[in-house]
Tab-separated table of C-alpha atoms in Angstrom:
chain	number	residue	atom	x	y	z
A	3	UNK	CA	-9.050	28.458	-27.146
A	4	UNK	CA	-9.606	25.652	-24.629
A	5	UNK	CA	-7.201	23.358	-23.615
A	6	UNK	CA	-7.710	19.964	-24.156
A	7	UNK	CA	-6.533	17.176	-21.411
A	8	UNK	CA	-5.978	13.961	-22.868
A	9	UNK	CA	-7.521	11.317	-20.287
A	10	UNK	CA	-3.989	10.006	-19.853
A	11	UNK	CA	-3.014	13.286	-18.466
A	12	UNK	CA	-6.375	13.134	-16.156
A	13	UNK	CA	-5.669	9.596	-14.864
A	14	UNK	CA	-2.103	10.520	-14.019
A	15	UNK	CA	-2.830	13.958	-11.908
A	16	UNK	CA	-5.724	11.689	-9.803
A	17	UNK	CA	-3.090	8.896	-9.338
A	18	UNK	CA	-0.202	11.309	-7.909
A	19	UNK	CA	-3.186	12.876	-5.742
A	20	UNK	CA	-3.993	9.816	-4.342
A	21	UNK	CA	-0.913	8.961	-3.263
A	22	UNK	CA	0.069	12.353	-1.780
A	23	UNK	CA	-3.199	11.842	-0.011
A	24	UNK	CA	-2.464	8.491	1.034
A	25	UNK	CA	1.306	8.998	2.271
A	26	UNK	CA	-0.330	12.149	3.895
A	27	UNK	CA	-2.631	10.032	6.096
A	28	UNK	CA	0.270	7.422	7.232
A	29	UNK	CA	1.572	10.662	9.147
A	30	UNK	CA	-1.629	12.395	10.277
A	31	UNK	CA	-2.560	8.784	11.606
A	32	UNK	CA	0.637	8.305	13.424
A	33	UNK	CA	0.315	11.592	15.243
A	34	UNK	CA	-2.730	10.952	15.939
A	35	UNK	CA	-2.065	7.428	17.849
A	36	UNK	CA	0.827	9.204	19.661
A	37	UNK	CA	-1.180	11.386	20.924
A	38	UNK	CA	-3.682	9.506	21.985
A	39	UNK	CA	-1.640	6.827	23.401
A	40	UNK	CA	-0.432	9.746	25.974
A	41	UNK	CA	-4.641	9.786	27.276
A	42	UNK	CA	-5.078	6.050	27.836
A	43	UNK	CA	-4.414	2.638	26.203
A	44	UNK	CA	-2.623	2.291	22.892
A	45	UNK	CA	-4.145	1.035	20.043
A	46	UNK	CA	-1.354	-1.958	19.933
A	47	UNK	CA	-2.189	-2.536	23.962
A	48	UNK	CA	-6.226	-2.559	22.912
A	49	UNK	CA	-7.193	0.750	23.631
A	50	UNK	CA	-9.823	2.889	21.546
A	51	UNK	CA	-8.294	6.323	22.812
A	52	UNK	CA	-7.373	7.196	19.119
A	53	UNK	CA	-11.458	7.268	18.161
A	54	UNK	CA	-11.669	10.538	20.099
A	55	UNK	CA	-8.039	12.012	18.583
A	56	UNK	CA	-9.108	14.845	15.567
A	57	UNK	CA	-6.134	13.944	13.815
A	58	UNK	CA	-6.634	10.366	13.453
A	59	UNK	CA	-9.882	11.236	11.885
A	60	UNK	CA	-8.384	13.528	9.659
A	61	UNK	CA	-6.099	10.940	8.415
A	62	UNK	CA	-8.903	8.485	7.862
A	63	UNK	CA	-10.314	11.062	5.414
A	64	UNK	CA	-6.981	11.727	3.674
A	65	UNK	CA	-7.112	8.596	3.147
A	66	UNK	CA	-10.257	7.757	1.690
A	67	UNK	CA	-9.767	10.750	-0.377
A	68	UNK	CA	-6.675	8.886	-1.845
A	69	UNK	CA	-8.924	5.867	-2.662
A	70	UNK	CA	-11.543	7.670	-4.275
A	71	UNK	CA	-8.827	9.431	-6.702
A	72	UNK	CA	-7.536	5.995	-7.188
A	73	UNK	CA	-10.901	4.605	-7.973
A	74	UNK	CA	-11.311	7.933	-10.414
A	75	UNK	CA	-8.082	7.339	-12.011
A	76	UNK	CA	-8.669	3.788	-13.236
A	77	UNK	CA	-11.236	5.333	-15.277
A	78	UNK	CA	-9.319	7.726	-17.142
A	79	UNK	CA	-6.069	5.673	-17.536
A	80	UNK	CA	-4.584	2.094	-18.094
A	81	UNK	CA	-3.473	0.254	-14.800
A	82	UNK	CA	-0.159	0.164	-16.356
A	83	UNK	CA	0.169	4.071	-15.579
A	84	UNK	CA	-1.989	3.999	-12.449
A	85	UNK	CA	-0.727	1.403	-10.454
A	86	UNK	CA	2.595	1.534	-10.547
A	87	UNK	CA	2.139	5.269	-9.063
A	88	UNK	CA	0.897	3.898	-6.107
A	89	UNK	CA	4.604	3.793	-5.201
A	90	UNK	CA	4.504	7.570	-4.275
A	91	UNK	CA	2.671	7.307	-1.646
A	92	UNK	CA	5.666	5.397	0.096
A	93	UNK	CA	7.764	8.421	-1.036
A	94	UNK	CA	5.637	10.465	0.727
A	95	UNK	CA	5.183	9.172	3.731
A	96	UNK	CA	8.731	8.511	4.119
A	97	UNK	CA	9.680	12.192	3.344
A	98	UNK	CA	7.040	13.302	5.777
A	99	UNK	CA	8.071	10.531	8.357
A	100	UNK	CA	11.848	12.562	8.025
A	101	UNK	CA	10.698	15.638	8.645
A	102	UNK	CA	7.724	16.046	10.783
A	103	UNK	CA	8.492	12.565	12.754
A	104	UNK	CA	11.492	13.117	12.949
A	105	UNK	CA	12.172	9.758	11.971
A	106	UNK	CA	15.694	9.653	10.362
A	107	UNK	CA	15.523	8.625	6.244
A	108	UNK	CA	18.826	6.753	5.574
A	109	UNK	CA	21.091	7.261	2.640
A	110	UNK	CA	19.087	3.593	1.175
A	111	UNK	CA	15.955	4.838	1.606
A	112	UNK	CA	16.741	8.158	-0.227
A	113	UNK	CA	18.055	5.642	-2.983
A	114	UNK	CA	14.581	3.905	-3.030
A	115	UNK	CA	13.113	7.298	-3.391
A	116	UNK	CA	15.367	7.944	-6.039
A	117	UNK	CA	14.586	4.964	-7.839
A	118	UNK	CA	10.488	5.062	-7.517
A	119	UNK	CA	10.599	8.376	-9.253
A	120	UNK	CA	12.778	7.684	-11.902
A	121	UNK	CA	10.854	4.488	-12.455
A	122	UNK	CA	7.265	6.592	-12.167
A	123	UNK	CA	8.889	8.842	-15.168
A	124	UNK	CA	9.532	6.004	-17.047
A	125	UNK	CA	6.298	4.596	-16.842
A	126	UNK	CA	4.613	7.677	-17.264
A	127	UNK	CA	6.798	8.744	-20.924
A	128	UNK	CA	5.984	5.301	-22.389
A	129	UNK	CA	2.447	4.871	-20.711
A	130	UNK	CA	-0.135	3.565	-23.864
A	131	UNK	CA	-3.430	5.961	-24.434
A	132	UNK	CA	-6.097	5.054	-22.337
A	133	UNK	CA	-9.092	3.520	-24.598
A	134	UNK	CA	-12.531	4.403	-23.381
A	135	UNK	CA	-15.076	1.890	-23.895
A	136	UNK	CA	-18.607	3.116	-25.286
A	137	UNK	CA	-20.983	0.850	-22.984
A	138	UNK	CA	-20.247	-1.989	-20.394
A	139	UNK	CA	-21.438	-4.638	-22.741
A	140	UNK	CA	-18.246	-3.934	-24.437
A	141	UNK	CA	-16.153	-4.630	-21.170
A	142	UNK	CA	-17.660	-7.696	-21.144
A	143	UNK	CA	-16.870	-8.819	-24.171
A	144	UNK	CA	-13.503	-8.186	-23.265
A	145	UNK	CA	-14.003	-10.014	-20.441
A	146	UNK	CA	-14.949	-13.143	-22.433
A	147	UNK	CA	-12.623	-13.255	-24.435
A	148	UNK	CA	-10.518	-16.366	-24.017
A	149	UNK	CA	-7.158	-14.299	-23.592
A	150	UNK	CA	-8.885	-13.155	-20.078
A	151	UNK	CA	-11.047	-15.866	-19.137
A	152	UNK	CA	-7.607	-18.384	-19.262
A	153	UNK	CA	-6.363	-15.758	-16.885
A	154	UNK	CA	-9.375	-15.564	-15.113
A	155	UNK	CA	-9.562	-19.463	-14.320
A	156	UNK	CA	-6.140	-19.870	-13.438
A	157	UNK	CA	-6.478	-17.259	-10.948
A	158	UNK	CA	-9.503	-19.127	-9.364
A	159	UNK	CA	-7.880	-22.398	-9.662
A	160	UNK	CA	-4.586	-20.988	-7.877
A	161	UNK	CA	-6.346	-19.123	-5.040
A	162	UNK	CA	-8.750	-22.363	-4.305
A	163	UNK	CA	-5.625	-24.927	-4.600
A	164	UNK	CA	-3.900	-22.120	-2.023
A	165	UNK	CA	-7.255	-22.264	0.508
A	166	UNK	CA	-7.886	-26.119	0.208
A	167	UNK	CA	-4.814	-27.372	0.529
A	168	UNK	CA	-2.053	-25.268	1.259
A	169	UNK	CA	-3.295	-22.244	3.799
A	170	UNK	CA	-4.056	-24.491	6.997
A	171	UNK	CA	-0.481	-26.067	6.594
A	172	UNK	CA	1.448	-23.492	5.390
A	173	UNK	CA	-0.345	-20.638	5.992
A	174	UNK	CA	1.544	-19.232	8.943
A	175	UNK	CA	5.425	-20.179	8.085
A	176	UNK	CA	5.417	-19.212	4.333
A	177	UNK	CA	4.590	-15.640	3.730
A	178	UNK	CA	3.642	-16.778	0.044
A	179	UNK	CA	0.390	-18.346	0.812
A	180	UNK	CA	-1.751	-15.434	2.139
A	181	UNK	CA	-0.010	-13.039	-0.475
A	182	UNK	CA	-0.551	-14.866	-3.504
A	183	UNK	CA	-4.730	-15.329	-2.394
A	184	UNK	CA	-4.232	-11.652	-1.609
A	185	UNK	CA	-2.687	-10.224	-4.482
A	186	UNK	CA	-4.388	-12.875	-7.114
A	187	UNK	CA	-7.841	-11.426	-6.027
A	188	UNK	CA	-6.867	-8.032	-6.229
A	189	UNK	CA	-6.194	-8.178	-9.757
A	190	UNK	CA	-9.555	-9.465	-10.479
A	191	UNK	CA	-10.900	-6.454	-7.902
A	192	UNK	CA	-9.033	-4.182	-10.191
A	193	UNK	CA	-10.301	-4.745	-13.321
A	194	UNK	CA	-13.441	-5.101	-12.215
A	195	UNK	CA	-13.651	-1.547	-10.318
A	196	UNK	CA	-12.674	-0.317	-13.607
A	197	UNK	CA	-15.596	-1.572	-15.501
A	198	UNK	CA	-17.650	0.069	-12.806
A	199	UNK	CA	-16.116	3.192	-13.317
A	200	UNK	CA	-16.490	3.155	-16.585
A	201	UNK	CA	-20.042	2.321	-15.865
A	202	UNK	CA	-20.432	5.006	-13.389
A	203	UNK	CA	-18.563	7.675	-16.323
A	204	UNK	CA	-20.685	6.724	-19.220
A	205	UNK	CA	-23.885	6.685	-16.863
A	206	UNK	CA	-23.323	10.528	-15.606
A	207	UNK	CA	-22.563	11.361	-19.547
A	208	UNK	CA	-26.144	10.367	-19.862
A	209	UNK	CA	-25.887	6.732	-21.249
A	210	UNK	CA	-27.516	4.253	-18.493
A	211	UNK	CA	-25.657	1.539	-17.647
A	212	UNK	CA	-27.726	0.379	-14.811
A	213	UNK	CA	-29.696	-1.551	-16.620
A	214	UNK	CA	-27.243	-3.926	-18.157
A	215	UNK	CA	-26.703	-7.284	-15.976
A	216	UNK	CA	-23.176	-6.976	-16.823
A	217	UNK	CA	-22.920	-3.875	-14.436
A	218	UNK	CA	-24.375	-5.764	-11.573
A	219	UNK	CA	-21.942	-8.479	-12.130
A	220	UNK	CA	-18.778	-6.748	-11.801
A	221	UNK	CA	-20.317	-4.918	-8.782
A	222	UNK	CA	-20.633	-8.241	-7.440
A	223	UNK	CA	-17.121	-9.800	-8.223
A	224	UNK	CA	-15.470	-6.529	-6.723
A	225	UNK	CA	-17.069	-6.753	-3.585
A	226	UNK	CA	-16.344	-10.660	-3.267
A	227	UNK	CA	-12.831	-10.206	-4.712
A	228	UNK	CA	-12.525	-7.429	-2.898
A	229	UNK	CA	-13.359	-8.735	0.921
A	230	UNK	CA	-11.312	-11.439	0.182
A	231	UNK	CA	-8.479	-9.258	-0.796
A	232	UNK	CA	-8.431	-7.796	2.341
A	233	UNK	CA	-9.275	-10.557	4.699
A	234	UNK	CA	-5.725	-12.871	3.667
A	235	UNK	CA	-3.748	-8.901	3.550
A	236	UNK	CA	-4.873	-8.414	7.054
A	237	UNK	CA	-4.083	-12.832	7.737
A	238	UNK	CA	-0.418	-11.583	6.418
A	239	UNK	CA	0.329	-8.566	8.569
A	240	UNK	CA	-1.041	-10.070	11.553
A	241	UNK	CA	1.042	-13.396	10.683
A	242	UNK	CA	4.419	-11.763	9.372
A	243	UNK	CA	6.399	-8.546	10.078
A	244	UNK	CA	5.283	-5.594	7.850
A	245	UNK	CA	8.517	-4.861	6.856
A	246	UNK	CA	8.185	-8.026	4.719
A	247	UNK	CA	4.859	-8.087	3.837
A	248	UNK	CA	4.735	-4.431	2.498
A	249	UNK	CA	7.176	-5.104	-0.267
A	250	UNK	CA	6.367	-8.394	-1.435
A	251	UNK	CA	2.351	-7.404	-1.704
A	252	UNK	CA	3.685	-4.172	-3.532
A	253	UNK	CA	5.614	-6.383	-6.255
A	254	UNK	CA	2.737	-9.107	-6.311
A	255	UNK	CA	-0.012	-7.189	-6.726
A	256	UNK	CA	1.069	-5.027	-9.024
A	257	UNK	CA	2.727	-7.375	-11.631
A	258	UNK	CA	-0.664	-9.455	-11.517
A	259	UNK	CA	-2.495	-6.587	-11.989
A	260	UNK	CA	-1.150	-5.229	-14.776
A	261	UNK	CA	-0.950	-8.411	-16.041
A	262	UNK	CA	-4.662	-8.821	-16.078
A	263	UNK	CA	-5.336	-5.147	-16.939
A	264	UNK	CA	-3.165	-5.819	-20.231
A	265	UNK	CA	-5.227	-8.912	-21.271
A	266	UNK	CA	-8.505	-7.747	-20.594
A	267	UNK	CA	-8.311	-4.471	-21.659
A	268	UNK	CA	-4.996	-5.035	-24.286
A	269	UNK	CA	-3.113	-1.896	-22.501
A	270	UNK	CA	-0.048	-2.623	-24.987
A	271	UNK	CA	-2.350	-2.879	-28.249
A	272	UNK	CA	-0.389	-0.731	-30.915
A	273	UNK	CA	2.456	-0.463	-28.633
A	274	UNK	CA	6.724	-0.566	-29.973
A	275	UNK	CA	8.197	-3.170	-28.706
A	276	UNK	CA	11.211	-0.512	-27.717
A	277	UNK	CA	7.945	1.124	-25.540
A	278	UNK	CA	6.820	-1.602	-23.672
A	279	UNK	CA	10.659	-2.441	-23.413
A	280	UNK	CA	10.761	0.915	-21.112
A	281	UNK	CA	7.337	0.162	-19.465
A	282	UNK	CA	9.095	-2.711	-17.850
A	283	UNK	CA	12.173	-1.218	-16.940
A	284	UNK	CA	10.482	1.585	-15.577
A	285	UNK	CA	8.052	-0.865	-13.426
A	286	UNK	CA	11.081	-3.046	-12.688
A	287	UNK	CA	12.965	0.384	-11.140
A	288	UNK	CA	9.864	1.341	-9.040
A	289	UNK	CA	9.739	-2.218	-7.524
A	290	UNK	CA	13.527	-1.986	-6.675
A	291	UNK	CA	12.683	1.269	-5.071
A	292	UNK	CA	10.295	-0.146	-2.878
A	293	UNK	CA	12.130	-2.648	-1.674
A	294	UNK	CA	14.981	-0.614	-0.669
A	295	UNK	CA	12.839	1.956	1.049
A	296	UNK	CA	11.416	-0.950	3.439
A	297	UNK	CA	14.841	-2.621	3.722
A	298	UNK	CA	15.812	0.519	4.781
A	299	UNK	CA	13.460	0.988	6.947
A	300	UNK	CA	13.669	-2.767	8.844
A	301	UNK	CA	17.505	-1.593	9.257
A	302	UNK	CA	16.782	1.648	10.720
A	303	UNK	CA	14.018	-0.033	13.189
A	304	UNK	CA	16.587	-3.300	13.823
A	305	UNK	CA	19.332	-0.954	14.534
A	306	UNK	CA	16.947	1.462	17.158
A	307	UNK	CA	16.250	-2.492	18.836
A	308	UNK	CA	20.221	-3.029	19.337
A	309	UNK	CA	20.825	0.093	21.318
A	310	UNK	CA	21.152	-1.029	25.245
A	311	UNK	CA	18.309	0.802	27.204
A	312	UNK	CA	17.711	3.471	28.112
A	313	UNK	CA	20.069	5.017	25.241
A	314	UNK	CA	17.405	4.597	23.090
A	315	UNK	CA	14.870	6.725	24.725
A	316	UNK	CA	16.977	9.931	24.836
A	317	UNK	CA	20.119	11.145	26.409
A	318	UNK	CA	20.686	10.626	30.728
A	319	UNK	CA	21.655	13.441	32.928
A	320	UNK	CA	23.242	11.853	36.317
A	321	UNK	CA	22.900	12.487	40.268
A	322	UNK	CA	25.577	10.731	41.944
A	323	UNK	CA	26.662	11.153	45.498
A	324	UNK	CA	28.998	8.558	47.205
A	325	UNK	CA	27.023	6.785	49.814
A	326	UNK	CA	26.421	3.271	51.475
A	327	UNK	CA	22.184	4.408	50.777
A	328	UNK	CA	20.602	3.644	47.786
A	329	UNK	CA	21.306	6.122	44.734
A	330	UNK	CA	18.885	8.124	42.627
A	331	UNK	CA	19.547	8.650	39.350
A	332	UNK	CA	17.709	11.489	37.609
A	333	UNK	CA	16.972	10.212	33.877
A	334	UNK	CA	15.156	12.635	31.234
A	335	UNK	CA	12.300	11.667	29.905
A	336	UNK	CA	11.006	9.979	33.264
A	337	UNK	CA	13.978	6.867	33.809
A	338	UNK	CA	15.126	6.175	36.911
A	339	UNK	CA	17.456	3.803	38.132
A	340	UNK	CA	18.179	3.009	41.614
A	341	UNK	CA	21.621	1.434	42.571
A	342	UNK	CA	21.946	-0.001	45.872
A	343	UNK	CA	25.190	0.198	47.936
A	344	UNK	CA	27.548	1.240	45.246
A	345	UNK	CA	31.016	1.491	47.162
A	346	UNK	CA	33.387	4.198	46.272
A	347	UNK	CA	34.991	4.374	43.384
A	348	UNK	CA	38.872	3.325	44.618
């Protein structure tokens, strides 16, 4: 008897892969930069050191790991299921962060975690069966259909009302501007890296879709969605603290793309209304989740800036000897601190 795995099920398993792969790489990454930032410059001074560290590299193909399962999973489930997921990876890096960083996960942050994986379950009960198109003609007429293409224009007609006449004004004192470009072209990257894998799927079963124009197309609107998508992410994080951008992009992004997922490809079609109901709530308690995990983590880094140095660098072992001559003070972790002419203590 063979056991048959619905593509729900499939979707799902590559989605939690990715992000254990992708949380995984936030660590291996970090190590890596610390590591290299004891042989030379650091990458936030300049320096290149980290291109020779093994364990930067390994994280760069954790990572892309993670993005392939991602780009697999889209083809097996709805973005309603697969997006949302994405959350985990934040989990994981967090819980990684704790233990092998030794960077301290506050009683907020293990509330966020809490609430992302409570959410996930949620999402993942409730989540509506993924429907596999036969050919990529029929993703286009889904694509056509005036439920999408409304969406479709309005998304164009926002992001080129944001780059005319709101980025070069705005653009650096409201956070809003590069995000919504950002996370409005994403959702049209999304749904169009689905068609492709759908493409890609039907093509390897033995059914050519190569030779449909409609293939090419959404080849081409991922890659120009796509670029842009990440040119205005990278304009926000080099513009705004990540702490901020993180969360808002997280909530942005992945409202408008399962908006767009559920018009194009009707994600909800055939769906209670008591289901969807707990779709949202669950989506609603992963995006609280996040947001507490970063808050939680701009405390923890806001309250490391308030301690008076050196206190925050490690504990101080003292040298002192009364003398008119300038004292040495013998700090761990390579302080010193010369006083000159202390008098005696009366």
């Amino acid at each position: 008897m063979v056991l048959q795995v619905s593509d729900n099920a499939k979707g799902l398993a590559l989605a939690v892969a990715s992000s254990a792969f992708v949380g995984t790489s936030f660590i291996l990454k970090k190590i890596g930069l610390r590591r290299a930032a004891k042989c030379g410059a650091s990458a936030g001074g300049g320096g290149y050191t980290y291109l020779s560290e093994p364990l930067w590299w390994a994280g760069m193909s954790t990572m892309l790991l993670g993005e392939v399962a991602n780009f697999v999973a889209y083809i097996f489930a709805p973005a309603v299921l697969v997006t949302p997921l994405g959350a985990l990876s934040i989990i994981v890096s967090s819980v990684l962060a704790h233990f092998v960083l030794k960077e301290r996960l506050e009683k907020l942050g293990v509330l966020g975690c809490v609430s992302c994986i409570v959410g996930s379950v949620v999402v993942v009960v409730h989540a509506p069966e993924e429907h596999m198109p036969n050919s990529v003609v029929e993703i286009w007429n889904l694509a056509t259909q005036p439920g999408f293409l409304a969406y479709a224009m309005t998304t164009l007609l926002l992001v080129g009302t944001l780059v005319l006449f709101f980025e070069r004004r705005y653009g650096q004192t409201n956070i809003l501007i590069y995000l919504g470009i950002c996370s409005s072209m994403g959702s049209l990257t999304v749904v169009s890296i689905k068609a492709i894998g759908v493409a890609i799927k039907l093509t390897l079963d033995g059914v050519n879709q190569a030779a449909y124009p409609y293939t090419w197309f959404f080849l081409m609107v991922a890659i120009i969605c796509g670029v842009s998508q990440i040119n205005y992410l990278n304009k926000a994080l080099d513009t705004f603290n990540l702490a901020i951008v993180s969360p808002i992009y997280y909530v942005m992004f992945t409202t408008l793309t399962i908006l767009a997922s559920g018009i194009m490809f009707k994600d909800w079609a055939g769906q209670s209304l008591s289901s969807i109901a707990s779709e949202l709530c669950g989506l609603t308690t992963i995006l609280t989740g996040t947001i507490l995990l970063h808050t939680a983590d701009e405390g923890a880094n806001n309250s490391a800036a308030l301690l008076p140095w050196p206190l925050d660098k490690g504990s101080i072992s003292w040298c002192i000897s009364l003398s008119s001559d300038n004292l040495l003070k013998n700090v761990e972790e390579d302080y010193f601190v010369a006083l000159q002419n202390s008098p005696p203590p009366v």
